[in-house]
Coordinates of C-alpha atoms and ligand atoms in Angstrom, one line a residue:
X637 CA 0.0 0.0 0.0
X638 CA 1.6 3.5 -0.5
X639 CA 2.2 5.7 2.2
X640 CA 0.7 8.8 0.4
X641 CA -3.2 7.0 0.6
X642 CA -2.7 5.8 3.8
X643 CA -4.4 8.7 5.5
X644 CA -6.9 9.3 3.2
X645 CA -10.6 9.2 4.4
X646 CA -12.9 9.8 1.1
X647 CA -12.3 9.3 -2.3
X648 CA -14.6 9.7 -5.7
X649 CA -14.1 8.0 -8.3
X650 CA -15.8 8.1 -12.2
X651 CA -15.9 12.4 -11.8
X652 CA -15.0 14.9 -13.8
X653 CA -12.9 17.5 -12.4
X654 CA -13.5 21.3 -13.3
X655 CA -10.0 22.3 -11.1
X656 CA -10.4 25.6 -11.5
X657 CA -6.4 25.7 -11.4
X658 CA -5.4 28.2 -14.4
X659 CA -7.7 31.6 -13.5
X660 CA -10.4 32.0 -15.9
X661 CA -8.4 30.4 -19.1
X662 CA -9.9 27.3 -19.2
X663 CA -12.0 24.9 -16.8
X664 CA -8.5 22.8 -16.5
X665 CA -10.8 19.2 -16.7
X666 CA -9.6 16.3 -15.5
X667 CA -12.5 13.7 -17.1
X668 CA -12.9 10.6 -16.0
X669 CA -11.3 11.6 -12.8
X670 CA -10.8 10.9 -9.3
X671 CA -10.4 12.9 -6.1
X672 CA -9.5 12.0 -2.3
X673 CA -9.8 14.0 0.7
X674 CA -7.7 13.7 3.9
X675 CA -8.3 16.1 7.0
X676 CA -10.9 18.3 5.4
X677 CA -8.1 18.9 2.4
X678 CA -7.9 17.9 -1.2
X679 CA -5.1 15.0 -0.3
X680 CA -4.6 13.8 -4.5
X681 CA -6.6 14.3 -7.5
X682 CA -5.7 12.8 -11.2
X683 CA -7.6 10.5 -13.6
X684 CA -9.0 7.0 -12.5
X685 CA -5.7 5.6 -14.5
X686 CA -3.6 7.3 -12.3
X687 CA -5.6 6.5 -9.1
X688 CA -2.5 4.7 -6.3
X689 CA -3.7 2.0 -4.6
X690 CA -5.4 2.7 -1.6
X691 CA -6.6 0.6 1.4
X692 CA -10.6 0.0 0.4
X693 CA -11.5 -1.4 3.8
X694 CA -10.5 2.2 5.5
X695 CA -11.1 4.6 2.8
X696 CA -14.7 5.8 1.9
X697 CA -15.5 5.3 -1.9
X698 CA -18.3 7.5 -3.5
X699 CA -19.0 6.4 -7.0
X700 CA -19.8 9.9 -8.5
X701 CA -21.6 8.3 -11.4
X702 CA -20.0 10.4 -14.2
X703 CA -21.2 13.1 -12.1
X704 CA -19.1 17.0 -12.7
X705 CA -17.0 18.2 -9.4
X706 CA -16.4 21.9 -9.1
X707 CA -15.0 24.0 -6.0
X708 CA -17.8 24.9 -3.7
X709 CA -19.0 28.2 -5.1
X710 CA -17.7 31.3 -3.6
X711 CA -19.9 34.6 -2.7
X712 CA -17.5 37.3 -2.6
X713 CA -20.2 40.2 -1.7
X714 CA -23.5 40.5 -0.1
X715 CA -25.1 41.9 2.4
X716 CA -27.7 39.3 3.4
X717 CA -28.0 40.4 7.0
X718 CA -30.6 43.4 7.3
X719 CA -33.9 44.1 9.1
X720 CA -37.1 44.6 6.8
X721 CA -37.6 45.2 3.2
X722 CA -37.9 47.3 0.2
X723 CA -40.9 45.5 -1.7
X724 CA -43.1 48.7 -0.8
X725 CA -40.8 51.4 -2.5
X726 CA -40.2 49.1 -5.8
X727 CA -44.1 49.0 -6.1
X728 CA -44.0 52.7 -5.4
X729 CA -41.6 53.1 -8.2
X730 CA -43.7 51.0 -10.8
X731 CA -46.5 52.9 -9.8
X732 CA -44.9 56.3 -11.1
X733 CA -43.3 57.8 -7.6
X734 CA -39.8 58.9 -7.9
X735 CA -36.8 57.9 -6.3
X736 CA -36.0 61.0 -4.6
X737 CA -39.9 61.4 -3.6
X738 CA -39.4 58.2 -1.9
X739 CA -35.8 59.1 -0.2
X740 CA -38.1 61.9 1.1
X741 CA -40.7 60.0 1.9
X742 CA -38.0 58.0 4.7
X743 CA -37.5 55.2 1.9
X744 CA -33.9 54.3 0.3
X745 CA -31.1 52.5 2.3
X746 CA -31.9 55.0 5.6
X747 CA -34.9 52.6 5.7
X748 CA -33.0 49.5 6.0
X749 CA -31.0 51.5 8.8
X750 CA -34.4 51.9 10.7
X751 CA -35.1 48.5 10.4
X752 CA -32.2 47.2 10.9
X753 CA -31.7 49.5 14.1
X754 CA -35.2 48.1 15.6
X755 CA -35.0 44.5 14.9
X756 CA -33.4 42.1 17.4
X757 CA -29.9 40.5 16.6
X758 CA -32.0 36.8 16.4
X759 CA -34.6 38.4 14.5
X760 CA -31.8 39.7 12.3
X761 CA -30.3 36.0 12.3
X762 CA -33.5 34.2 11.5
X763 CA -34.0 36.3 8.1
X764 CA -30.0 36.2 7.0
X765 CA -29.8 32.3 8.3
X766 CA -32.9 31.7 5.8
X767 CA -30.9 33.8 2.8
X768 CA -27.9 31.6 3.3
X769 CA -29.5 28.6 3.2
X770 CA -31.2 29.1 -0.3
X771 CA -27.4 30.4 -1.2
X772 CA -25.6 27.0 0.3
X773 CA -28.0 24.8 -1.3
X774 CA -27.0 26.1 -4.5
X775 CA -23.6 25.3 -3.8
X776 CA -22.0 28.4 -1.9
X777 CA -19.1 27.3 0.6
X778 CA -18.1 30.3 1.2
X779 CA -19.7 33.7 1.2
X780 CA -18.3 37.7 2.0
X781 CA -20.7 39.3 4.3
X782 CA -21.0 43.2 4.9
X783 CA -22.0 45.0 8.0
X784 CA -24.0 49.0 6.9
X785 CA -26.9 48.9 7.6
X786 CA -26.3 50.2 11.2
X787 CA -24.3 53.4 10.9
X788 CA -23.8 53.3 14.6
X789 CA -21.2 51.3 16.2
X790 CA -23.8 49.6 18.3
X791 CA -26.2 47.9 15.3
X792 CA -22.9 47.6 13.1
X793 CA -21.8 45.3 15.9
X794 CA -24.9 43.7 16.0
X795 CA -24.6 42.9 12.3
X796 CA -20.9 41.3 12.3
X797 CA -22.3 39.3 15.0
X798 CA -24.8 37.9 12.8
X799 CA -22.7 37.3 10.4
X800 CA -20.1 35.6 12.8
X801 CA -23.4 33.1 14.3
X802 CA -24.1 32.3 10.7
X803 CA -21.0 30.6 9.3
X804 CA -21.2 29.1 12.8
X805 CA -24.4 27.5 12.3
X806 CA -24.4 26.6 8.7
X807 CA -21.2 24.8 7.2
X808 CA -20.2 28.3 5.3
X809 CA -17.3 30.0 6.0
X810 CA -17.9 33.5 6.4
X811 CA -15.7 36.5 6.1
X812 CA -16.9 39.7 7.7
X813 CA -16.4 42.9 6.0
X814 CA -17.0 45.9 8.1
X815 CA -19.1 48.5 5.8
X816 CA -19.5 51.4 7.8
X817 CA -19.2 54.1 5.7
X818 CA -21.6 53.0 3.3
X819 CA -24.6 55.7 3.9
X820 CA -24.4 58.7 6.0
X821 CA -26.7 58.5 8.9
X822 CA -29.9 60.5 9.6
X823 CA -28.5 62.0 12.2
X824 CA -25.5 63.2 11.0
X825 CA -26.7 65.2 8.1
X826 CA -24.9 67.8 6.8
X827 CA -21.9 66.5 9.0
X828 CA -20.4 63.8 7.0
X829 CA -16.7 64.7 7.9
X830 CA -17.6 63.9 11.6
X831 CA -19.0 60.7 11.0
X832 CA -16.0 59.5 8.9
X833 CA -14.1 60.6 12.2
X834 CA -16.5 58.0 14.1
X835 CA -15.7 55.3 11.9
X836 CA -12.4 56.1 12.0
X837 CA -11.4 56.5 15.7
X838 CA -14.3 54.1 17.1
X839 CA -15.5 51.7 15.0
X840 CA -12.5 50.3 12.9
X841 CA -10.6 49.9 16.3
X842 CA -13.2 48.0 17.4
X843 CA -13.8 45.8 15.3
X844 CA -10.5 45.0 14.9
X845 CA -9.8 44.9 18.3
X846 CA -12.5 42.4 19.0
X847 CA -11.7 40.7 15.7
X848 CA -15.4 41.0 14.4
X849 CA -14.3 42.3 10.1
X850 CA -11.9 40.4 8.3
X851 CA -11.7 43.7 6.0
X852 CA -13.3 47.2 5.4
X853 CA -15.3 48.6 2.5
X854 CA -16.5 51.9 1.7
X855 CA -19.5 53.0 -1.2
X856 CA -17.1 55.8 -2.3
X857 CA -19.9 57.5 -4.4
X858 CA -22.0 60.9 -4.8
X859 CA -24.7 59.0 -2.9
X860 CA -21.3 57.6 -0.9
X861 CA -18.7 58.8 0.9
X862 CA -16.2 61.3 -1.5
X863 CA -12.5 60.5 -2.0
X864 CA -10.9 62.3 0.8
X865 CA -13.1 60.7 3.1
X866 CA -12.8 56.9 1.3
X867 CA -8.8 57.5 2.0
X868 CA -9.5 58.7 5.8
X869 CA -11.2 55.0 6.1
X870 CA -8.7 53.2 4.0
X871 CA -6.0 54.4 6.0
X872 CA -7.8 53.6 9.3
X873 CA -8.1 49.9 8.3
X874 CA -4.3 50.1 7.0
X875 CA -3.8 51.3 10.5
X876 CA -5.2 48.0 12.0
X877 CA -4.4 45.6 9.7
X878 CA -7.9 45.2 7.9
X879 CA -7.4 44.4 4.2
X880 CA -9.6 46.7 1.9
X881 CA -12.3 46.0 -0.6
X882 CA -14.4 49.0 -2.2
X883 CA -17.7 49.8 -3.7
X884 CA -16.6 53.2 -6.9
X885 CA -17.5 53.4 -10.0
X886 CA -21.0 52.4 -9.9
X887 CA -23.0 55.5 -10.7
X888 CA -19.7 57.5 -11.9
X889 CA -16.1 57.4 -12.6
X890 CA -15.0 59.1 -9.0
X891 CA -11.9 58.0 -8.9
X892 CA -12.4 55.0 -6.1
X893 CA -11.3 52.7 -7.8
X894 CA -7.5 54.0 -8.2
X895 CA -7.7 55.4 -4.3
X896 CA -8.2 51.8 -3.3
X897 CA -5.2 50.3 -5.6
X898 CA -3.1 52.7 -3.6
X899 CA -4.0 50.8 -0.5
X900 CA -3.1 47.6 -2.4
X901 CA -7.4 46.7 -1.9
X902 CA -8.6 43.1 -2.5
X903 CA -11.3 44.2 -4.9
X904 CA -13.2 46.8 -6.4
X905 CA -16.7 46.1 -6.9
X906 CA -19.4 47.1 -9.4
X907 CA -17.3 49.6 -11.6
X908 CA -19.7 50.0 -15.0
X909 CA -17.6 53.4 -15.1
X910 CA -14.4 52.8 -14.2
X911 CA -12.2 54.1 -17.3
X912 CA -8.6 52.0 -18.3
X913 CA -6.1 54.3 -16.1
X914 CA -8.5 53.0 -13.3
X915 CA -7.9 49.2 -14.7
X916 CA -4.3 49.8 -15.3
X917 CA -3.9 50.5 -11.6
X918 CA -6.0 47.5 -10.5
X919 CA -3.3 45.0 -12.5
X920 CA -0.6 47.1 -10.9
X921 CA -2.1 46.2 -7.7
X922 CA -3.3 43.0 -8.8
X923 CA -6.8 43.6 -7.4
X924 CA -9.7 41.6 -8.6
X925 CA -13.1 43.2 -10.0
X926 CA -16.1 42.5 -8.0
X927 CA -18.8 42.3 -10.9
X928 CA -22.3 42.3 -9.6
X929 CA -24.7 41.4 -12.8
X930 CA -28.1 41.5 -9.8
X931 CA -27.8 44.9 -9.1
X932 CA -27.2 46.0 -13.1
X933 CA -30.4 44.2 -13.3
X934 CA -32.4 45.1 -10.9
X935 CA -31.8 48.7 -11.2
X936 CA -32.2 48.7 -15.2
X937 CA -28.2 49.9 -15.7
X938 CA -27.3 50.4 -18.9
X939 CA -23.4 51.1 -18.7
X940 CA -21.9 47.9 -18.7
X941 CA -18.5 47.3 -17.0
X942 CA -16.0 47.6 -19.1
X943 CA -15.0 43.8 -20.0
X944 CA -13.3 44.1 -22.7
X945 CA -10.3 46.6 -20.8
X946 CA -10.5 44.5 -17.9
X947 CA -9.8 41.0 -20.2
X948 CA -7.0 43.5 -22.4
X949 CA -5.3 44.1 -18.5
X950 CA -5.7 40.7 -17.4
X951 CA -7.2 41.9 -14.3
X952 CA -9.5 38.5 -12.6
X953 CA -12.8 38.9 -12.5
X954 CA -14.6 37.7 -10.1
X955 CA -19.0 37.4 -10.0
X956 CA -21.0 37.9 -6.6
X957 CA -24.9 38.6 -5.7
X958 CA -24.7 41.5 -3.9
X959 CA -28.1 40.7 -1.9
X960 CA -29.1 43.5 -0.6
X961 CA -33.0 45.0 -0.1
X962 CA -32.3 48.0 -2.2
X963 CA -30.4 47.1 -5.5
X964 CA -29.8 43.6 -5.6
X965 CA -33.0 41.5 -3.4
X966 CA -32.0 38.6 -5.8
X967 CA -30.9 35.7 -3.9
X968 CA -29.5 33.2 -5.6
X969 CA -25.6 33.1 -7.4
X970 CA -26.7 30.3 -9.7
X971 CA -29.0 33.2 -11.5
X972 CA -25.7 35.8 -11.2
X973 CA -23.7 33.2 -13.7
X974 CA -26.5 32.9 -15.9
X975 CA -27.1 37.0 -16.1
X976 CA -23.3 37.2 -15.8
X977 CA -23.2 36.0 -19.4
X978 CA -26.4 37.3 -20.7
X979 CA -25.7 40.7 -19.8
X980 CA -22.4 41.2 -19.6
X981 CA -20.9 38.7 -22.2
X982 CA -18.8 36.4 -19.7
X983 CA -18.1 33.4 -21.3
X984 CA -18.6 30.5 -19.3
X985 CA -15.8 29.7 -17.6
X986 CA -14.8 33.3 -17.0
X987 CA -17.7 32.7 -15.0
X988 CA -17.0 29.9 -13.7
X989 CA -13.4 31.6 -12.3
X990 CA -15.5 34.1 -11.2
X991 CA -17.7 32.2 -8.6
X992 CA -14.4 29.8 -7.3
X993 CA -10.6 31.0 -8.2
X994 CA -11.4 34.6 -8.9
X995 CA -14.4 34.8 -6.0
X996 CA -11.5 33.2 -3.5
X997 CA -8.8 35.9 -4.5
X998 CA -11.3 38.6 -4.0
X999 CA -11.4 37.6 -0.5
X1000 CA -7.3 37.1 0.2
X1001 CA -8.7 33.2 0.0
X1002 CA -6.8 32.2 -2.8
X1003 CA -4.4 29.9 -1.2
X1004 CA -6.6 28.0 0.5
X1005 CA -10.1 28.1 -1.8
X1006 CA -11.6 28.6 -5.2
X1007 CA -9.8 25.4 -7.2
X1008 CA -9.4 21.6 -6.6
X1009 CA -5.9 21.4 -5.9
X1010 CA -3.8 19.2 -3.5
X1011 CA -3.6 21.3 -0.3
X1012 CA -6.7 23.0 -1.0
X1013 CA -9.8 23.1 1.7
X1014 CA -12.0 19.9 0.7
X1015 CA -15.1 22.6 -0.2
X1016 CA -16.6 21.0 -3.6
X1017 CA -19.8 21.0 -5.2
X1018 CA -21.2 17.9 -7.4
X1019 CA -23.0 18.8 -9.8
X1020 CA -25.5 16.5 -12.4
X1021 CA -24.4 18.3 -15.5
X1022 CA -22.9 16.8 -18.6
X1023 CA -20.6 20.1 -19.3
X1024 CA -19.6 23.0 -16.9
X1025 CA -21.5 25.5 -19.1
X1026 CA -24.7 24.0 -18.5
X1027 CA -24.3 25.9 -14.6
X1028 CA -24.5 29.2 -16.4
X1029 CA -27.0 28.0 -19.4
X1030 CA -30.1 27.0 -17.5
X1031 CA -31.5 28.8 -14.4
X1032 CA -34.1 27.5 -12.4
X1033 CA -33.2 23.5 -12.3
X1034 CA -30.9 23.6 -9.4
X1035 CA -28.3 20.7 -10.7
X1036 CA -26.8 20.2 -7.0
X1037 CA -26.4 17.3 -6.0
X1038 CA -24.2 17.2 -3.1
X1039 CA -21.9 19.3 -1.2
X1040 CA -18.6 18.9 0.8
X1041 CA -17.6 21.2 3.2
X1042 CA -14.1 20.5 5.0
X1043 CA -13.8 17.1 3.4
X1044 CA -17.7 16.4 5.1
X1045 CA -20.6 15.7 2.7
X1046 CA -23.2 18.8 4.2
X1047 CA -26.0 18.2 1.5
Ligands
LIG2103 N1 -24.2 49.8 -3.5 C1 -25.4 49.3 -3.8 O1 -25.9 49.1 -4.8 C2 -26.1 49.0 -2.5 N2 -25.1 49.5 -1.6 C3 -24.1 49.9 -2.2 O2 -23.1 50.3 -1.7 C4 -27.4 49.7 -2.3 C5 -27.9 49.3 -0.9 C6 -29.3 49.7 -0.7 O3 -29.9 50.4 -1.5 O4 -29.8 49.2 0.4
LIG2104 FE1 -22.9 46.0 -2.4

């Protein structure tokens, strides 16, 4: 018997492997495979012809039935925890009312900060826990989380701890991004500058302190938070440690974008305006774009991110939900890589990348996640599919099958 299978606990046989190992250039198959897991990790993978003897009284076979393997899927920005919802300012929208009307009216994101504020951190739980359920069954291992919907440092706390109880309770892992500056609060109008300084000098120290965010984000945006006061947070989080991820470039071409490379961010996410100096300095910085094809939807955009100059740079692209009640209430990544090619021209597997390799790297996970690899977390989805494309081609058939988490089958 060799000595490398003698510690392994699982292994399935007649798969084929979508590895995920070579960014968004090809699926790198291995058909007709095999894979074996050994302490929750990817332990040896290669085709059945390659397959080492192994010890079949000790090691648990799965016949995967021709069945396709993929990394579990990766969710690399959403905001699932918040109180209430928005269904009664969409239907005031269809029925004529305008956006500002309704801002006036207490609607827009301040009214996810009232609800959010007022409901309980189990009531806040229960609504998120149901969210990532639907998400995991479709095959998400691992999913970003942002606090802002608080704006105080109380109710942003209570957020992360949601988010901390949920990849406690379901087999996700869960990385908590700390979003304070994402709205200015009620009642600090007309003194933004001073709530910056409360994000800044409370709440970042806190939650690093206390270890609640594995990063920070800003929505550096008219509607947002303007350059000067995006670097005053970046630098904070420098300050502590906290990697940095960034909403810019949604609604216009502030300049977010390139701010953020200078901090040597993670991501920039959304960007339909960002322009190619903006790209140039993502590479240089090798950041990864966040594209988020729900909220383009959902809020009937018509400037699409610029693809083409981000596939001319080389710069990964990575595909996320962004659930959120305002501009992205869609909860389901399966439907992102459909509309990820439908709208924005992805081609399968940059897709693909998008949701494992890409998704990990947007997230500082890409040593550990995003591709079947020896060494790599055991996180993998099983899919009954006959080609990877088919899990961007269809919607609405969900072709899981089963899920690993850790080297353990979860679904
Ligand atoms: N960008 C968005 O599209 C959402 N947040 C953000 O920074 C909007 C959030 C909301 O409307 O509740
Ligand atoms: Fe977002």
């Amino acid at each position: 018997m060799s000595t490398k299978t003698q510690h392994w606990q699982t292994l399935w046989t007649h798969v084929n492997l979508a590895t995920m190992t070579d960014g968004a250039k090809t699926y790198a198959t291995i058909e007709n495979g095999a894979i074996a897991i050994a302490n929750g990790k990817i332990a040896w993978l290669g085709t059945t012809a390659e397959l080492p003897d192994f010890d079949t009284a000790r090691v648990k076979v799965i016949d995967g039935k021709g069945a396709w393997l993929t990394p579990g899927f990766i969710d690399c920005h959403s905001h699932i925890v918040y109180g209430g919802n928005r269904a009664n300012e969409f239907e005031m929208r269809l029925e004529g009312k305008g956006y500002e009307e309704i801002a006036k009216a207490g609607g827009g994101i301040i009214s996810t900060v009232k609800a959010t504020r007022a409901a309980s951190e189990d009531e806040l739980f229960n609504r998120a826990l149901k969210r990532l359920t639907v998400l995991h069954q479709e095959g998400v291992t691992s999913i970003e989380i942002k606090s802002g919907y608080g704006l105080d440092t109380d109710t942003e706390i209570k957020m992360l701890n949601v988010a901390t109880k949920l990849g406690q309770t379901l087999p996700v892992t869960v990385q908590r991004t700390f979003l304070g500056a994402h709205a200015l609060p009620v009642e600090y109008q007309g003194r933004a500058d001073e709530y910056i300084d409360l994000v800044c000098k409370e709440m970042i120290p806190h939650m690093a302190k206390s270890k609640l965010a594995d990063a920070v984000d800003v929505f550096c945006e008219g509607i947002g938070f303007n350059l000067a006061q995006t670097e005053k947070v970046f630098a904070a989080a420098k300050a502590h440690n906290l990697p940095i991820k960034v909403h810019a470039e949604q609604l216009s071409n502030l300049g977010g974008t390139k701010l953020a490379a200078k901090y040597q961010a993670l991501s920039a996410d959304h960007i339909e305006f960002l322009d190619e100096a903006g790209i140039a300095a993502m590479k240089m910085a090798d950041m990864t774009a966040v594209l988020l094809p729900g909220a383009f939807y959902f809020l009937r955009e018509t400037q699409l991110p610029p693809i083409e100059l981000l596939r001319k740079h080389g710069v990964s692209m990575a595909i996320a939900t962004d659930v959120n009640p305002g501009s992205s209430p869609i909860n389901s990544l399966q439907l992102m890589l459909n509309m990820a090619c439908t709208f924005f021209r992805l081609t399968p597997v940059e897709v693909l990348a998008g949701v494992t390799c890409h998704g990990a790297k947007a997230l500082g996970l890409s040593s550990s996640k995003g591709q079947l690899a020896v060494g790599y977390d055991a996180d993998i989805a099983c899919w009954d599919i006959n080609q990877p494309a088919e899990l961007c081609y269809q919607f609405g058939v969900n072709p899981l099958t089963h899920l690993m988490k850790a080297g353990e089958i979860v679904i």
